[in-house]
Tab-separated table of C-alpha atoms in Angstrom:
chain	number	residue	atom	x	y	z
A	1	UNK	CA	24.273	27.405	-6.652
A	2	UNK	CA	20.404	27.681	-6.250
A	3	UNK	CA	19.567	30.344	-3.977
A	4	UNK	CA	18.476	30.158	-0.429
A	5	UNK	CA	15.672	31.818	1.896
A	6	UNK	CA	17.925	34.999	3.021
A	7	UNK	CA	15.922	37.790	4.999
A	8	UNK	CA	15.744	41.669	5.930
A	9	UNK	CA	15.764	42.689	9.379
A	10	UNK	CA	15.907	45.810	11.259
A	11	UNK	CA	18.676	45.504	15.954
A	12	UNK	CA	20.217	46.104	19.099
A	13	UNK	CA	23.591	45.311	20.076
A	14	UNK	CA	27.276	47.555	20.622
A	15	UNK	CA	30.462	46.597	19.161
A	16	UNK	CA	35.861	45.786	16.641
A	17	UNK	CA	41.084	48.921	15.874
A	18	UNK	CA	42.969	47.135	12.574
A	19	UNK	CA	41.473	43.885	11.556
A	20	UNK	CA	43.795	41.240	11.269
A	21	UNK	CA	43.141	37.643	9.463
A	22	UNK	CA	39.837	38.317	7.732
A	23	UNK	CA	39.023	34.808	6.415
A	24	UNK	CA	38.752	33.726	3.006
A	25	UNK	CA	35.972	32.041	1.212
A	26	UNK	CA	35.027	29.197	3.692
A	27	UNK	CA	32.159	26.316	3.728
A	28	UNK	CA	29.483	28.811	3.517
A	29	UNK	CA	27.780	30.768	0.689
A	30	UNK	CA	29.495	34.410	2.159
A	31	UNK	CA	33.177	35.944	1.512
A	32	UNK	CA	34.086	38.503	3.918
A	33	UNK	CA	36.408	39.470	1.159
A	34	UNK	CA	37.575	43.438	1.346
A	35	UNK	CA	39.621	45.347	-1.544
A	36	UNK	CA	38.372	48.896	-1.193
A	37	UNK	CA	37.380	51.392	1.939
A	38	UNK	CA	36.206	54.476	2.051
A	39	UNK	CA	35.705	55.879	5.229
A	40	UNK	CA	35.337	59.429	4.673
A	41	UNK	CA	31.936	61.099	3.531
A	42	UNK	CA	32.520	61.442	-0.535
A	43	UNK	CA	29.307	63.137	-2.577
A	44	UNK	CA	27.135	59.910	-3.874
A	45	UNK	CA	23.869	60.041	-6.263
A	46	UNK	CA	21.226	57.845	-5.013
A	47	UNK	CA	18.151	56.495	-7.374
A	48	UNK	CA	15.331	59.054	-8.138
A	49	UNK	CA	12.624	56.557	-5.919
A	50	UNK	CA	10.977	56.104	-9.249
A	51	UNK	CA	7.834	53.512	-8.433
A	52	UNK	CA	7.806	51.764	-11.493
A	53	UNK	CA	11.435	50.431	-10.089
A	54	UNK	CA	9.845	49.910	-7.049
A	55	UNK	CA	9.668	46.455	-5.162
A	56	UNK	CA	6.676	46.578	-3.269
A	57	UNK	CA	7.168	43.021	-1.467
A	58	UNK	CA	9.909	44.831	0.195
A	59	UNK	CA	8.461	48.283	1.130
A	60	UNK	CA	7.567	49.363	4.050
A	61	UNK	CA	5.079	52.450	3.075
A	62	UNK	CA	2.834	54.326	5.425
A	63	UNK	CA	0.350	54.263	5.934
A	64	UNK	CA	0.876	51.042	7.361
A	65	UNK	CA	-1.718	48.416	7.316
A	66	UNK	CA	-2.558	46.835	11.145
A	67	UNK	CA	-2.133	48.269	14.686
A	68	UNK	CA	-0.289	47.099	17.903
A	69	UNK	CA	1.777	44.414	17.955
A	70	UNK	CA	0.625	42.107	15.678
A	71	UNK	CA	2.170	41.178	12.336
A	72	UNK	CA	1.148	43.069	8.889
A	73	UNK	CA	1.289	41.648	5.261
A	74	UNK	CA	4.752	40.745	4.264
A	75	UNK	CA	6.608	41.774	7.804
A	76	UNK	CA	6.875	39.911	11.039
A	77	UNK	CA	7.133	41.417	14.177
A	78	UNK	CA	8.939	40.696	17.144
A	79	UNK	CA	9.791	42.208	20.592
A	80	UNK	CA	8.268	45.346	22.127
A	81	UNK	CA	7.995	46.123	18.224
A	82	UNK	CA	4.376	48.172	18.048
A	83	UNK	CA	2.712	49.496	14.755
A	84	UNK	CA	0.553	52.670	14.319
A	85	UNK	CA	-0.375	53.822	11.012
A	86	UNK	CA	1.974	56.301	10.795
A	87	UNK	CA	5.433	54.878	12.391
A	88	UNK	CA	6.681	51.333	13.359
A	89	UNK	CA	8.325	52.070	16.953
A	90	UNK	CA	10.749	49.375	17.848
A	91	UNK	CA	11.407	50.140	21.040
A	92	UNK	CA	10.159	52.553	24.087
A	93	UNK	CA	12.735	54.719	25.657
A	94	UNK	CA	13.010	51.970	28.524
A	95	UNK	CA	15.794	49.889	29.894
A	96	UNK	CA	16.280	46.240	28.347
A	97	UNK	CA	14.030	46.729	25.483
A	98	UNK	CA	14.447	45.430	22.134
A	99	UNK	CA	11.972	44.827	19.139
A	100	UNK	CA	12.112	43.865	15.287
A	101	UNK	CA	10.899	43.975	12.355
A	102	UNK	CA	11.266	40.937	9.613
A	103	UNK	CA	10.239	40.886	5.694
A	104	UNK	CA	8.900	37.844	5.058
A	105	UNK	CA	9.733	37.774	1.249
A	106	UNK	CA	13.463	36.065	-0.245
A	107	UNK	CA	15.335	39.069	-2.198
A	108	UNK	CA	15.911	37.404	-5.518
A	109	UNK	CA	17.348	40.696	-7.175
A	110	UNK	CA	20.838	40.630	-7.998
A	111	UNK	CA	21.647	44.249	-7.708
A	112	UNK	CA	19.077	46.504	-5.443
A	113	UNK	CA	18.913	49.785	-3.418
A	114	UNK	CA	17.163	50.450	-0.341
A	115	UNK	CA	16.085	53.956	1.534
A	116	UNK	CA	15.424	53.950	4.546
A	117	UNK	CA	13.834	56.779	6.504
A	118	UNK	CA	14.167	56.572	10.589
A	119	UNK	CA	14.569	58.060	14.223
A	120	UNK	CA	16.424	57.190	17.176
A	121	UNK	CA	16.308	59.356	20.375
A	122	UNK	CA	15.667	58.707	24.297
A	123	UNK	CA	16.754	60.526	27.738
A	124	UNK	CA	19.658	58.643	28.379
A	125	UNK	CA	22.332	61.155	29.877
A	126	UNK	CA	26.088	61.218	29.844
A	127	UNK	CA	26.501	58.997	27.064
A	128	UNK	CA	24.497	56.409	28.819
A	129	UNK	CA	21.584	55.073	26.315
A	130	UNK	CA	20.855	52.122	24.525
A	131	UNK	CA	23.477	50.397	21.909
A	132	UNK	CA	21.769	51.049	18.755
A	133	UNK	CA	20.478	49.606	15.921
A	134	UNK	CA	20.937	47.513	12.399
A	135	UNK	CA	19.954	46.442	9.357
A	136	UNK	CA	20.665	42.797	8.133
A	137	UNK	CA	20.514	40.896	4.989
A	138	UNK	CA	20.813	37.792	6.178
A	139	UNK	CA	19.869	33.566	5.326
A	140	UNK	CA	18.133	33.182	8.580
A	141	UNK	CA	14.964	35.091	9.900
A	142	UNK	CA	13.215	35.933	13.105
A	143	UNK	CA	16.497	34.491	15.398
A	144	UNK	CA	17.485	36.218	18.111
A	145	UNK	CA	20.612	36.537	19.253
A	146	UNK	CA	23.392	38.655	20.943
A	147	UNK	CA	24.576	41.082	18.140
A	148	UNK	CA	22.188	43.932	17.812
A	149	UNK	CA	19.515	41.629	18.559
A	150	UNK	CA	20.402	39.109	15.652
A	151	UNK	CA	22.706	36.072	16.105
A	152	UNK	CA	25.777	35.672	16.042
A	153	UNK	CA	27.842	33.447	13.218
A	154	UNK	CA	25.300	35.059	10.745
A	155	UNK	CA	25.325	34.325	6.940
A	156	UNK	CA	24.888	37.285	5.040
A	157	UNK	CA	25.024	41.628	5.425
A	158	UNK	CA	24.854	43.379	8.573
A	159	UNK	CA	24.741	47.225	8.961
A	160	UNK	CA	25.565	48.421	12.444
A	161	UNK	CA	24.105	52.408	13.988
A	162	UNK	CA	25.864	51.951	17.060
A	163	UNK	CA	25.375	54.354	19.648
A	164	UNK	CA	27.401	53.309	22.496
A	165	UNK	CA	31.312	52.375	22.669
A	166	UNK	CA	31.821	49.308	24.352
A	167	UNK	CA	35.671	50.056	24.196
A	168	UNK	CA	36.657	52.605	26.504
A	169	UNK	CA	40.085	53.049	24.271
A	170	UNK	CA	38.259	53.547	20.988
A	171	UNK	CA	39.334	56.395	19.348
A	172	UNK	CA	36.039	56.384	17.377
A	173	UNK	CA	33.446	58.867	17.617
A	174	UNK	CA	29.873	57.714	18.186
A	175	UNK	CA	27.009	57.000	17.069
A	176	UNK	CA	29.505	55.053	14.367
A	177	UNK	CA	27.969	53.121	11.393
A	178	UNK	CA	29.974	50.352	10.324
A	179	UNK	CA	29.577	46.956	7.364
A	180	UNK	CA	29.955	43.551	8.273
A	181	UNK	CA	29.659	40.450	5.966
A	182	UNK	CA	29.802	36.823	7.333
A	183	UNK	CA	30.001	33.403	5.738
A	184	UNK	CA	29.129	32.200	9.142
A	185	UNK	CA	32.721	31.836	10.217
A	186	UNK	CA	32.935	34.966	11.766
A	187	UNK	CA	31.466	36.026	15.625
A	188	UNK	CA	31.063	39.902	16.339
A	189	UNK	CA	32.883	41.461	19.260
A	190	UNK	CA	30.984	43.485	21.696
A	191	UNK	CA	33.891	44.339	23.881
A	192	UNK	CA	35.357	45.867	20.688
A	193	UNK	CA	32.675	47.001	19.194
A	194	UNK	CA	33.086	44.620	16.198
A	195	UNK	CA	36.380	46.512	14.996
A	196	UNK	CA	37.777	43.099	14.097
A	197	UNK	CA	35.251	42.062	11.614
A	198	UNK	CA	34.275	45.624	10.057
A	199	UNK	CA	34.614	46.596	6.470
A	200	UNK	CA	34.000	50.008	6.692
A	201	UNK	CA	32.532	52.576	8.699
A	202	UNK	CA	31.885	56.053	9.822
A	203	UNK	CA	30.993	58.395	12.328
A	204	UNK	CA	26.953	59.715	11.548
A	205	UNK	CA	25.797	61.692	13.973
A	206	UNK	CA	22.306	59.872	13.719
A	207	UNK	CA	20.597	60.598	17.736
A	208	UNK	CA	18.251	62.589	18.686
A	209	UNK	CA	17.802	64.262	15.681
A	210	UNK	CA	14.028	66.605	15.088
A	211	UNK	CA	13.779	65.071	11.777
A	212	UNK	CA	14.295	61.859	9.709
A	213	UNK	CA	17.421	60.270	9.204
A	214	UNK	CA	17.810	58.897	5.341
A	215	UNK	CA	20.162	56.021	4.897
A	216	UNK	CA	20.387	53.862	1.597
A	217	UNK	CA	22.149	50.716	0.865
A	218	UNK	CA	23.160	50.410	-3.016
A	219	UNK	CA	24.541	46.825	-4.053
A	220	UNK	CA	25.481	46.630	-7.455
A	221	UNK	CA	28.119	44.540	-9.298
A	222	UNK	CA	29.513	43.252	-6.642
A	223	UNK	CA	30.202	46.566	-4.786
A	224	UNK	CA	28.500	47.704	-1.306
A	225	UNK	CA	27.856	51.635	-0.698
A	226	UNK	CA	26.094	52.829	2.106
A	227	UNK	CA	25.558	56.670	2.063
A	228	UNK	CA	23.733	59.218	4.508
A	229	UNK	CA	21.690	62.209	4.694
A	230	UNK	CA	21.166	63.472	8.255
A	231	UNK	CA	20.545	67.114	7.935
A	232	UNK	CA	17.516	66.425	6.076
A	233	UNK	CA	18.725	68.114	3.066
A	234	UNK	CA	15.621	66.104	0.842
A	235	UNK	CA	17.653	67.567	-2.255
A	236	UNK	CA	16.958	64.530	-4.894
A	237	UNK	CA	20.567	62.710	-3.063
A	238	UNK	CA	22.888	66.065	-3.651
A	239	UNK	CA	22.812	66.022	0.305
A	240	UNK	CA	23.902	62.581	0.578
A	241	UNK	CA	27.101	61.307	1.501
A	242	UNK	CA	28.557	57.850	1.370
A	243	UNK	CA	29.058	57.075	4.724
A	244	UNK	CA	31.234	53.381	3.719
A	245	UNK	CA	31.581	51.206	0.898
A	246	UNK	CA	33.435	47.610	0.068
A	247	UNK	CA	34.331	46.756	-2.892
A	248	UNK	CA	33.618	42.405	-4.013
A	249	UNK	CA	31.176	42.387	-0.531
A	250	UNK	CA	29.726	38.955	-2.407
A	251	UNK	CA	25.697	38.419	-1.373
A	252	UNK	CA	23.700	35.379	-2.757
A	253	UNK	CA	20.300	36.418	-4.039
A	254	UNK	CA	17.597	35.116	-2.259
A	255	UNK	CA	18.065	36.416	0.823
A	256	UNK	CA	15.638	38.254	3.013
A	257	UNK	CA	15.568	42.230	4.881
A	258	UNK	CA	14.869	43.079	8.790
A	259	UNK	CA	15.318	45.505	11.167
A	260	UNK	CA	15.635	45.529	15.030
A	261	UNK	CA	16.264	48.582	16.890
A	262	UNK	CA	16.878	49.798	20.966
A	263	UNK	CA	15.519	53.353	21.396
A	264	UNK	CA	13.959	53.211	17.262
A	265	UNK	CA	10.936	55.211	16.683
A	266	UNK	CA	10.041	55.702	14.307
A	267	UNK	CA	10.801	53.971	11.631
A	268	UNK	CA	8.763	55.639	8.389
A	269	UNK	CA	9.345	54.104	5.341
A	270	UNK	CA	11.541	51.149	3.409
A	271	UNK	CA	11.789	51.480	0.075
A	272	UNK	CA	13.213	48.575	-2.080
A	273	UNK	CA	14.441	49.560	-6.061
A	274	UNK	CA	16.215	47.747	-8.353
């Protein structure tokens, strides 16, 4: 099958207890097909960041290139999405903001890592703040949508840094990261906060942190791993811990990264490897 435009992108949204009649392979290139969780923080290795492995069509290095709101080489923009040379903020601490950040360039690489260094704080009190953000991996670009700022129905990856519960019965502890993979087939519920459709996922403790949070996202022979470092241990990945992973989480090559964020700044580097 040749491969299609597929995207990166950084979004807003909130979120699914059990997760009964997963589909098989349908019509469409994705198969939300699960074998393997793991839902408790394991130790995990990440790569040493070595440039020569580096992608550099999609990185997202400062200092950046640009100012305000307009678009730099190889990323789009959307949203209240503003660039400084130091940080990409995605969002102001504000009500009924959202803003997001799109690679422009297909991923053709059929296994890949990604770091990603980021914030996300505001004032919200009692729990009351904005619903987070993702990361998607997705056919379609710069469409906006319901679910974290992205559409629904999606083809392709989404990774979910939820930071309110939707579900007042949830048992869950938040902020929560959790995986989803569509074939299109699938829609995300908010009222659940997408417990119906997740993979895996976690409790991170990710808000309002005073420095950096490192997340990467390892796909490799077929198998999905996304681990954490949020105590800022910057100890070559001995800090790290694997925050959820899926075993055959199929993605086509040729896809393509964003990022869209509520209450995101800011947002320091992307690193792509293979």
């Amino acid at each position: 099958m040749a491969a299609e435009g597929w995207i990166w992108r950084w979004g807003w949204g909130r979120r699914c207890p059990g997760r009964p009649g997963l589909p098989g392979p349908g019509p469409g290139p994705m198969t939300p097909l699960l074998l393997l969780l793991l839902l408790r923080p394991v130790a995990a290795d990440i790569t040493d960041g070595n440039s020569e492995h580096l992608k550099r069509e999609h990185s997202l290095i400062k200092p950046y290139q640009g100012v305000g709101s307009s678009s730099m080489p190889l990323w789009d923009f959307q949203g209240s999405t503003i660039l400084t040379s130091q940080y990409v903020r995605l969002t102001p601490d504000e009500r009924s903001k959202e803003g997001s950040i799109w690679n422009h360039q297909p991923c053709f690489l059929k296994d890949w890592e990604m770091h990603v260094h980021f914030k996300v704080h505001g004032a919200g009190k009692k729990n009351l703040h904005g619903d987070g953000i993702a990361l998607w991996y997705t056919r379609d670009r710069l469409v906006s949508g319901p679910v974290f700022g992205s559409k629904d129905n999606f083809h392709g990856l989404a990774i979910f840094l939820d930071t309110y519960p939707n579900d007042e019965a949830t048992e869950r502890v938040f902020p929560y990261i959790s995986v989803m993979v569509n074939n299109g087939s699938l829609s995300y519920d908010h009222s659940k906060d997408g417990r119906w459709t997740e993979l895996a996922g976690c409790t991170a403790d990710f808000r309002n942190r005073d420095h950096d949070t490192f997340l990467a996202v390892r796909y490799s022979r077929g198998r999905l791993t996304v681990m954490t470092d949020l105590e800022d241990k910057n100890d070559g990945g001995r800090g790290v811990s694997e925050a959820a992973g899926a075993q055959q989480a199929f993605l086509l090559s040729g896809q393509c990264l964003a990022g869209e964020g509520l209450v995101l700044a800011p947002c320091t580097n992307v690193n792509f490897f293979f």
